[in-house]
Coordinates of N, CA, C and O in Angstrom, one line a residue:
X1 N 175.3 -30.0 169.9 CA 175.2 -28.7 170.3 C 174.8 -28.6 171.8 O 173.8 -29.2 172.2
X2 N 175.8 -28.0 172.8 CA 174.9 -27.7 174.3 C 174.7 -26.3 174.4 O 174.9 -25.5 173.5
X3 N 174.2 -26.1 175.2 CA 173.5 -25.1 175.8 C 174.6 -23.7 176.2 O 174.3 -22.6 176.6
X4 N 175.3 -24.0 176.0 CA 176.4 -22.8 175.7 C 176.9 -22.4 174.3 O 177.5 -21.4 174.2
X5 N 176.6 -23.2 173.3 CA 176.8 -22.9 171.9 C 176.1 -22.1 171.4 O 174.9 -22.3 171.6
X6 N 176.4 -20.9 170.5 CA 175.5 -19.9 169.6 C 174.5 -20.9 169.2 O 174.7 -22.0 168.7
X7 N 173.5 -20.4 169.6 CA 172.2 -21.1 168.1 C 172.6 -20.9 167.2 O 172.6 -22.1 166.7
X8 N 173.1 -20.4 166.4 CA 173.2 -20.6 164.6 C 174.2 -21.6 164.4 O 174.0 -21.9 163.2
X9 N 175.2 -22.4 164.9 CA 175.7 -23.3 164.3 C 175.6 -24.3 163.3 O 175.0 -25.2 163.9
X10 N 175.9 -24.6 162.0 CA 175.2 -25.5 161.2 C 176.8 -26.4 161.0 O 178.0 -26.0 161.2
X11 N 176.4 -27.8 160.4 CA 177.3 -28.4 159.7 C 178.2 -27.6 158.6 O 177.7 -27.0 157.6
X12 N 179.8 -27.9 158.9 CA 180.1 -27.8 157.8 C 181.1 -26.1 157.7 O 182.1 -25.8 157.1
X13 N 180.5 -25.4 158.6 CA 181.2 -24.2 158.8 C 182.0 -23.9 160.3 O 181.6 -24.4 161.3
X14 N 182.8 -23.3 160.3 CA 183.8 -23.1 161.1 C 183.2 -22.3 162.9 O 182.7 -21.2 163.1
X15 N 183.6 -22.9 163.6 CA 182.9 -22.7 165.4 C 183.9 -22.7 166.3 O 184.7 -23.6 166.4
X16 N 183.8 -21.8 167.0 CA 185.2 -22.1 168.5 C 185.1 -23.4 168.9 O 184.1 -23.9 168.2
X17 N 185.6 -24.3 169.6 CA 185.2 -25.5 170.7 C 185.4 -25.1 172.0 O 186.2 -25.8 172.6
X18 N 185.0 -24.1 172.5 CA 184.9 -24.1 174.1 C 185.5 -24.6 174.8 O 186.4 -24.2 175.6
X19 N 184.9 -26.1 174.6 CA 185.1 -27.1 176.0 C 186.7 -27.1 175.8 O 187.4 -27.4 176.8
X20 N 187.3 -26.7 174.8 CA 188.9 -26.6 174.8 C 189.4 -25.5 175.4 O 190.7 -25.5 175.5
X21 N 188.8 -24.5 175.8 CA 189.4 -23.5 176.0 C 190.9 -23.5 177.3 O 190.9 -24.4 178.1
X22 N 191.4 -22.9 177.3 CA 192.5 -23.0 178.4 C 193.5 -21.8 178.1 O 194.0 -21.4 177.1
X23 N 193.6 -21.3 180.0 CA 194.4 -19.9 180.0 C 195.7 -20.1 181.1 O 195.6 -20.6 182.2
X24 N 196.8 -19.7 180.6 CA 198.1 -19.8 181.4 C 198.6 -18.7 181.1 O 199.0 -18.4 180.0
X25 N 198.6 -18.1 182.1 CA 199.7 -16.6 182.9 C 198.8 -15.7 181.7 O 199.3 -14.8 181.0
X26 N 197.4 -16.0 181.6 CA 196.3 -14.9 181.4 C 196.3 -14.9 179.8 O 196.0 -13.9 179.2
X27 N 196.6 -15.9 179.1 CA 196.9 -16.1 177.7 C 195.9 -17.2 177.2 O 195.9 -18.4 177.3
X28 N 195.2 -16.6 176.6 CA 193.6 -17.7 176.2 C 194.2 -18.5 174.8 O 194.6 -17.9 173.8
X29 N 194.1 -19.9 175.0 CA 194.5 -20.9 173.7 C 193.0 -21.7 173.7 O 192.6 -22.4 174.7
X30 N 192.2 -21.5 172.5 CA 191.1 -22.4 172.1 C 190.9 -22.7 170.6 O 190.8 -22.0 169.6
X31 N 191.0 -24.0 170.8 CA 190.8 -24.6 169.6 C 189.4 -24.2 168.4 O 188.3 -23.8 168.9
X32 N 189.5 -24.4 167.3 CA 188.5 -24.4 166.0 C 188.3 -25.4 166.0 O 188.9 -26.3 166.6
X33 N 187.1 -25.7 165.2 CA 186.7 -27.1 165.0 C 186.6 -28.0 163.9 O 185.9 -29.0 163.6
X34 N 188.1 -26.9 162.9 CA 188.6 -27.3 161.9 C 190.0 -26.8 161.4 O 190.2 -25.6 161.6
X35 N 190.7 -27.2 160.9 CA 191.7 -26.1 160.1 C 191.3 -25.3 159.5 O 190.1 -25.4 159.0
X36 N 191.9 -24.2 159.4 CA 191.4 -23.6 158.3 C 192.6 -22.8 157.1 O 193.6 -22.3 157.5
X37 N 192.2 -22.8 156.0 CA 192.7 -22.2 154.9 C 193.2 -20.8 155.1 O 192.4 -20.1 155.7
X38 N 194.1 -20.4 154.8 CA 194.8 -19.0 154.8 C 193.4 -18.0 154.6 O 193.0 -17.3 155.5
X39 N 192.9 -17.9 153.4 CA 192.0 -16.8 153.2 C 190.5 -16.9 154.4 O 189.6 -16.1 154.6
X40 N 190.6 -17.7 154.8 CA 189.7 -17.5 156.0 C 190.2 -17.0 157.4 O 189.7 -16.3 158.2
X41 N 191.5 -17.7 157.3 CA 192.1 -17.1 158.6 C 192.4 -15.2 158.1 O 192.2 -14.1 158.7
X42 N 192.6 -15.3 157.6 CA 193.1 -13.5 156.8 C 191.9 -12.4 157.0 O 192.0 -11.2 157.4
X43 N 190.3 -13.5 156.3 CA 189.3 -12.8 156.4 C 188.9 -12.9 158.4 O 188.1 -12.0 158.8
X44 N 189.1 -13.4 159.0 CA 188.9 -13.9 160.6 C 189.2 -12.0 161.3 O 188.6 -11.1 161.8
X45 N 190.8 -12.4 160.9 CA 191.9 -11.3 161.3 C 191.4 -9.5 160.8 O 191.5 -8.6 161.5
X46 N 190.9 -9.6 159.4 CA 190.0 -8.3 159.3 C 188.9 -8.3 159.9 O 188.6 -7.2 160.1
X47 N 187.7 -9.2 160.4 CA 186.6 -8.9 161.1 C 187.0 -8.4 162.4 O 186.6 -7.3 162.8
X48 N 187.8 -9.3 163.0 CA 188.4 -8.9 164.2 C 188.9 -7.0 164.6 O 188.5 -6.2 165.4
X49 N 189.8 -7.0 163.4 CA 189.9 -5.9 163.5 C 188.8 -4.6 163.4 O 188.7 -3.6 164.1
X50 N 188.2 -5.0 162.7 CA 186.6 -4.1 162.6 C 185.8 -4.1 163.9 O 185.6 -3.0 164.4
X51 N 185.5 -4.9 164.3 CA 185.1 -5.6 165.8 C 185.7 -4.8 167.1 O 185.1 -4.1 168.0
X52 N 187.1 -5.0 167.1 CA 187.8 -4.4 168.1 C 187.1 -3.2 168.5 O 186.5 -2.4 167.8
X53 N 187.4 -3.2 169.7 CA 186.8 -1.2 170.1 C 188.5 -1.0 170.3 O 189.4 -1.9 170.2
X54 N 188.7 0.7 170.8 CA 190.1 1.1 170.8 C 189.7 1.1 172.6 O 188.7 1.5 173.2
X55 N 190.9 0.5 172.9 CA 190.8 0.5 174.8 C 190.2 -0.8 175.0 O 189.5 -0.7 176.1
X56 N 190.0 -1.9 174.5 CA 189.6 -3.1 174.6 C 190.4 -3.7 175.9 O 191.4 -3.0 176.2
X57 N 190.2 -4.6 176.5 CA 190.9 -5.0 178.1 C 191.8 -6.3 177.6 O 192.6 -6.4 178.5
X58 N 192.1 -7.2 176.7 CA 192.8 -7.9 176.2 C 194.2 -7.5 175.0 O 194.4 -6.8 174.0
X59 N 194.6 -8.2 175.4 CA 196.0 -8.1 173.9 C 195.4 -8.6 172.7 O 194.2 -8.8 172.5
X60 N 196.8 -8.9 171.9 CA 196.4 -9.6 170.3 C 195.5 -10.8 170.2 O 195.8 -11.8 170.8
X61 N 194.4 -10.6 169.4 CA 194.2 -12.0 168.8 C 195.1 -12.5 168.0 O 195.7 -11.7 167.3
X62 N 195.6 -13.9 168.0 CA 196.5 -14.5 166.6 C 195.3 -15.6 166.5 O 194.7 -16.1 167.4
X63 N 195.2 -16.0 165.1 CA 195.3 -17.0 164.4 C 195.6 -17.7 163.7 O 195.9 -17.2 162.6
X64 N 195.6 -19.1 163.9 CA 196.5 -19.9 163.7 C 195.3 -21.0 162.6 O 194.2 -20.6 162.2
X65 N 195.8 -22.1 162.3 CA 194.8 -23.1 161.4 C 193.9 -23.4 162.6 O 192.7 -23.1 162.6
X66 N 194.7 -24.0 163.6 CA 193.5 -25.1 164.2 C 193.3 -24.1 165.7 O 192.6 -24.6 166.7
X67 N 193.9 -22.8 165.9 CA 193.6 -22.2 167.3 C 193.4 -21.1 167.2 O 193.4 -20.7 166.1
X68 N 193.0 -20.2 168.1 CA 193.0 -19.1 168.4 C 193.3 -18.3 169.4 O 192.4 -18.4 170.3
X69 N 194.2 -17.4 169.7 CA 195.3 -17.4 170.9 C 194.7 -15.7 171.6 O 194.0 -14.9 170.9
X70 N 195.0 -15.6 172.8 CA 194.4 -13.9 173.1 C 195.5 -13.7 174.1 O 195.7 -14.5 175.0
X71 N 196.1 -12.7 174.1 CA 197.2 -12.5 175.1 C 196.3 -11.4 176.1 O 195.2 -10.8 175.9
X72 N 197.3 -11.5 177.3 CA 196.9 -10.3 178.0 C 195.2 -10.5 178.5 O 194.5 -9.5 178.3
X73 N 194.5 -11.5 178.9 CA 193.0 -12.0 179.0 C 193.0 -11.2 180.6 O 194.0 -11.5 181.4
X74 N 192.1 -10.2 181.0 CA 191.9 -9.5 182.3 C 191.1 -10.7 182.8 O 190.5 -11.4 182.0
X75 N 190.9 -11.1 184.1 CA 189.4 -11.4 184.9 C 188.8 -10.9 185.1 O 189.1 -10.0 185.9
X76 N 187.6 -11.1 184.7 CA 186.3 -10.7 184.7 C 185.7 -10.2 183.6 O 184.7 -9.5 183.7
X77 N 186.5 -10.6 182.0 CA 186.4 -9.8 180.6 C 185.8 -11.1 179.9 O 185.4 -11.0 178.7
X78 N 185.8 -12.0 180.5 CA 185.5 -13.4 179.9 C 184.4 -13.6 178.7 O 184.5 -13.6 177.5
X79 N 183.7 -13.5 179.4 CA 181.8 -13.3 178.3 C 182.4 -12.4 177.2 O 182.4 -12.7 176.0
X80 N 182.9 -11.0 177.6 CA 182.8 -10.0 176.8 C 183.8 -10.4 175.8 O 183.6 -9.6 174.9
X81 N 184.9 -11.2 175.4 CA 185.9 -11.6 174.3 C 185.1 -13.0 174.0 O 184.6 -13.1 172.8
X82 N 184.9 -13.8 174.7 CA 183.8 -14.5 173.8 C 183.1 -14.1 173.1 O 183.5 -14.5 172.0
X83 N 182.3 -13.5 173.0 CA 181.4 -13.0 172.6 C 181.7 -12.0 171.1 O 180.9 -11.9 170.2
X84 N 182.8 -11.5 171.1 CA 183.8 -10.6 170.9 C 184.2 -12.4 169.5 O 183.6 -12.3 168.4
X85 N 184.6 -13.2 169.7 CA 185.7 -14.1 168.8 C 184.3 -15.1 168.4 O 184.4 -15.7 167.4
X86 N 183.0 -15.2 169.3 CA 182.0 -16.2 168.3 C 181.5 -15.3 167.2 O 181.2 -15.8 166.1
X87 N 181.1 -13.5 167.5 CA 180.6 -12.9 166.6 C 181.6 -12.4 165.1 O 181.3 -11.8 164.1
X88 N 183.3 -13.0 165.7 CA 184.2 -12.6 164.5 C 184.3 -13.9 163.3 O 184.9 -14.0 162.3
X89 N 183.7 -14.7 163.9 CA 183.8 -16.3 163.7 C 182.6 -16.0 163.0 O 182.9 -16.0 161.8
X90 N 181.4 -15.8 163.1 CA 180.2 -15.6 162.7 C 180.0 -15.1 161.3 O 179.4 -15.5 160.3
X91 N 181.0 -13.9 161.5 CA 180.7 -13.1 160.4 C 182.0 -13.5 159.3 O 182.2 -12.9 158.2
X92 N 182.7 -14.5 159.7 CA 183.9 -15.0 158.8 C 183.3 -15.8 157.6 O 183.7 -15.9 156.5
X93 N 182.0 -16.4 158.6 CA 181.8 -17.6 157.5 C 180.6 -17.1 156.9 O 180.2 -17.7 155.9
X94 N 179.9 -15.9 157.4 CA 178.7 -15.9 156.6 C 179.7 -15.2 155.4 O 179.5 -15.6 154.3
X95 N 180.9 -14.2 155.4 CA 181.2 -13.4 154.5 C 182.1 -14.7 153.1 O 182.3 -14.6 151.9
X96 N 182.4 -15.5 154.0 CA 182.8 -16.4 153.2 C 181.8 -17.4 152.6 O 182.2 -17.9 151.5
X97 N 180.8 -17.7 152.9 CA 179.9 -18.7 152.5 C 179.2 -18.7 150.7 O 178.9 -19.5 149.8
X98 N 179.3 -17.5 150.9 CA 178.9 -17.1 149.4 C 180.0 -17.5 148.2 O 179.8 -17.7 147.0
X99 N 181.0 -17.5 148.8 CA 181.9 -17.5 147.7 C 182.3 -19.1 147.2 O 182.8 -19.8 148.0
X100 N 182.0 -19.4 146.0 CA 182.6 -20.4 145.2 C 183.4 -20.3 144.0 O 183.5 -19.5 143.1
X101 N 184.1 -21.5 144.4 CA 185.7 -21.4 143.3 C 185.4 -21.3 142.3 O 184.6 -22.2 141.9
X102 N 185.9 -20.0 141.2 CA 185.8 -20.3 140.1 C 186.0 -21.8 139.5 O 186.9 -22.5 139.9
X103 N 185.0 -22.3 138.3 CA 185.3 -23.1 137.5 C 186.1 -23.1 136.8 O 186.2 -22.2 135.9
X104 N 187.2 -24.5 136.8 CA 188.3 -24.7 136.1 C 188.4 -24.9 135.0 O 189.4 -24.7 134.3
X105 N 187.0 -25.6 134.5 CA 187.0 -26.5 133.0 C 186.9 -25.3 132.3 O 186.2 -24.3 132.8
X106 N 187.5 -25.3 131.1 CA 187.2 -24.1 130.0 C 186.3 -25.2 129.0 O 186.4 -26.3 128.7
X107 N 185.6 -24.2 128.8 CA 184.4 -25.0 127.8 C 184.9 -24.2 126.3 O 184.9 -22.9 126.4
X108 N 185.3 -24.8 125.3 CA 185.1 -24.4 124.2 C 183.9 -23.6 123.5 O 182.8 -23.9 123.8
X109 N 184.4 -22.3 122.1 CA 183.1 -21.4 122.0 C 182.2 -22.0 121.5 O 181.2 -21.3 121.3
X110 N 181.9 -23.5 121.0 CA 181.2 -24.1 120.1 C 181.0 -25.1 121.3 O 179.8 -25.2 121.3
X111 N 181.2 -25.5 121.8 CA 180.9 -26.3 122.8 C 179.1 -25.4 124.0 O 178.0 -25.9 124.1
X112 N 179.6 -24.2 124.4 CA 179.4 -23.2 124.8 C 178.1 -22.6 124.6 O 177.4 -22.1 125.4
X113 N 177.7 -22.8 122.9 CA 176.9 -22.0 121.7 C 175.8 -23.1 121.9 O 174.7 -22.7 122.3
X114 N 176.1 -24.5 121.6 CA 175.4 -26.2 121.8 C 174.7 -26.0 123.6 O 173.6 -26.0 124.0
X115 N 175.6 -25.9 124.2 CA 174.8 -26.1 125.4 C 174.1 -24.9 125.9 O 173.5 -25.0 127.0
X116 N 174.0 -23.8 125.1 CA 173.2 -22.6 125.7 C 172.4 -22.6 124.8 O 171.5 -21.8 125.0
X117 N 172.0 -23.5 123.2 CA 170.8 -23.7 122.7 C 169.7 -24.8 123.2 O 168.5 -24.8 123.0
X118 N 170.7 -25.8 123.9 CA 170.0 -27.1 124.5 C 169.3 -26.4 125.6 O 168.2 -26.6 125.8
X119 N 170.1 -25.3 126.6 CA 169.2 -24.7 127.9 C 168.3 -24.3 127.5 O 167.2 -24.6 128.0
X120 N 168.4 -23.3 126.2 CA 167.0 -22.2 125.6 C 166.1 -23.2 125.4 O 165.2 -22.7 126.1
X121 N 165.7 -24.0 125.0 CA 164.9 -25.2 124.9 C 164.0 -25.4 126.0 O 162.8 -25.2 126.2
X122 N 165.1 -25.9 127.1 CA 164.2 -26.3 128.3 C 163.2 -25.0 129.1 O 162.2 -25.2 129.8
X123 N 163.9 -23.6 128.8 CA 163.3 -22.6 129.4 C 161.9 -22.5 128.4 O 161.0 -22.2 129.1
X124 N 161.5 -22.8 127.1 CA 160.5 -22.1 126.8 C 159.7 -23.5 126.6 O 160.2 -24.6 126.5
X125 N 158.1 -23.3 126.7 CA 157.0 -24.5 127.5 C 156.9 -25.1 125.7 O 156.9 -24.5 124.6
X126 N 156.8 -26.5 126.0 CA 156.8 -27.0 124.5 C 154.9 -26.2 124.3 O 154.0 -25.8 124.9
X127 N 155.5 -26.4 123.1 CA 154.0 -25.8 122.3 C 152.9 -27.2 121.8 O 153.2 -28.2 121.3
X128 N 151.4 -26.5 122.5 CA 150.4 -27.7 122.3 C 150.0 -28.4 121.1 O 149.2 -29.3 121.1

């Protein structure tokens, strides 16, 4: 982590890379610091949207797996679209973090009945 990175960064969840950033003919390309899966890019694309103010000084965000693109970048808006794409990044992964894949295994109803008698067990204190 340097000294230009959000504090909250942890292993494991999704962060701009800065040090990649680069702009030609005013079109910002910066890399992620991972791929990412369709439903994150999707969930990315609605925060963004919510985020946006109307009359913002840059063009489209796109995103892509491993980038994120900004057309139309003014000078002197710099901080404020950062700022703008760590806090849509932010709230991508906290909105995503919660979520786990449903389980695939189907447990049979008798299977099911056995292992929720063996839990009931461990919850109540053996008797002295």
């Amino acid at each position: 982590m340097t000294a230009t990175d959000p504090p909250d960064q942890r292993p494991g969840q999704v962060h701009i890379d800065w040090s990649t950033a680069e702009v030609r003919d005013r079109s910002l390309k910066v890399a992620l610091t991972d791929a990412q899966s369709k439903d994150w890019r999707e969930r990315l694309d609605a925060v963004l949207r919510r985020l946006e103010q109307p009359g913002h000084s840059w063009g489209q965000v796109r995103v892509s797996k491993r980038y994120l693109k900004v057309a139309d970048v003014p000078a002197g808006h710099e901080a404020e679209l950062r700022h703008l794409l760590d806090a849509a990044v932010q709230q991508t992964n906290a909105d995503l973090a919660g979520e786990a894949p449903a389980p695939e295994d189907k447990v049979s109803e008798i299977d099911q009945r056995m292992t929720d008698a063996f839990r009931a067990e461990a919850q109540s204190p053996p008797e002295p």
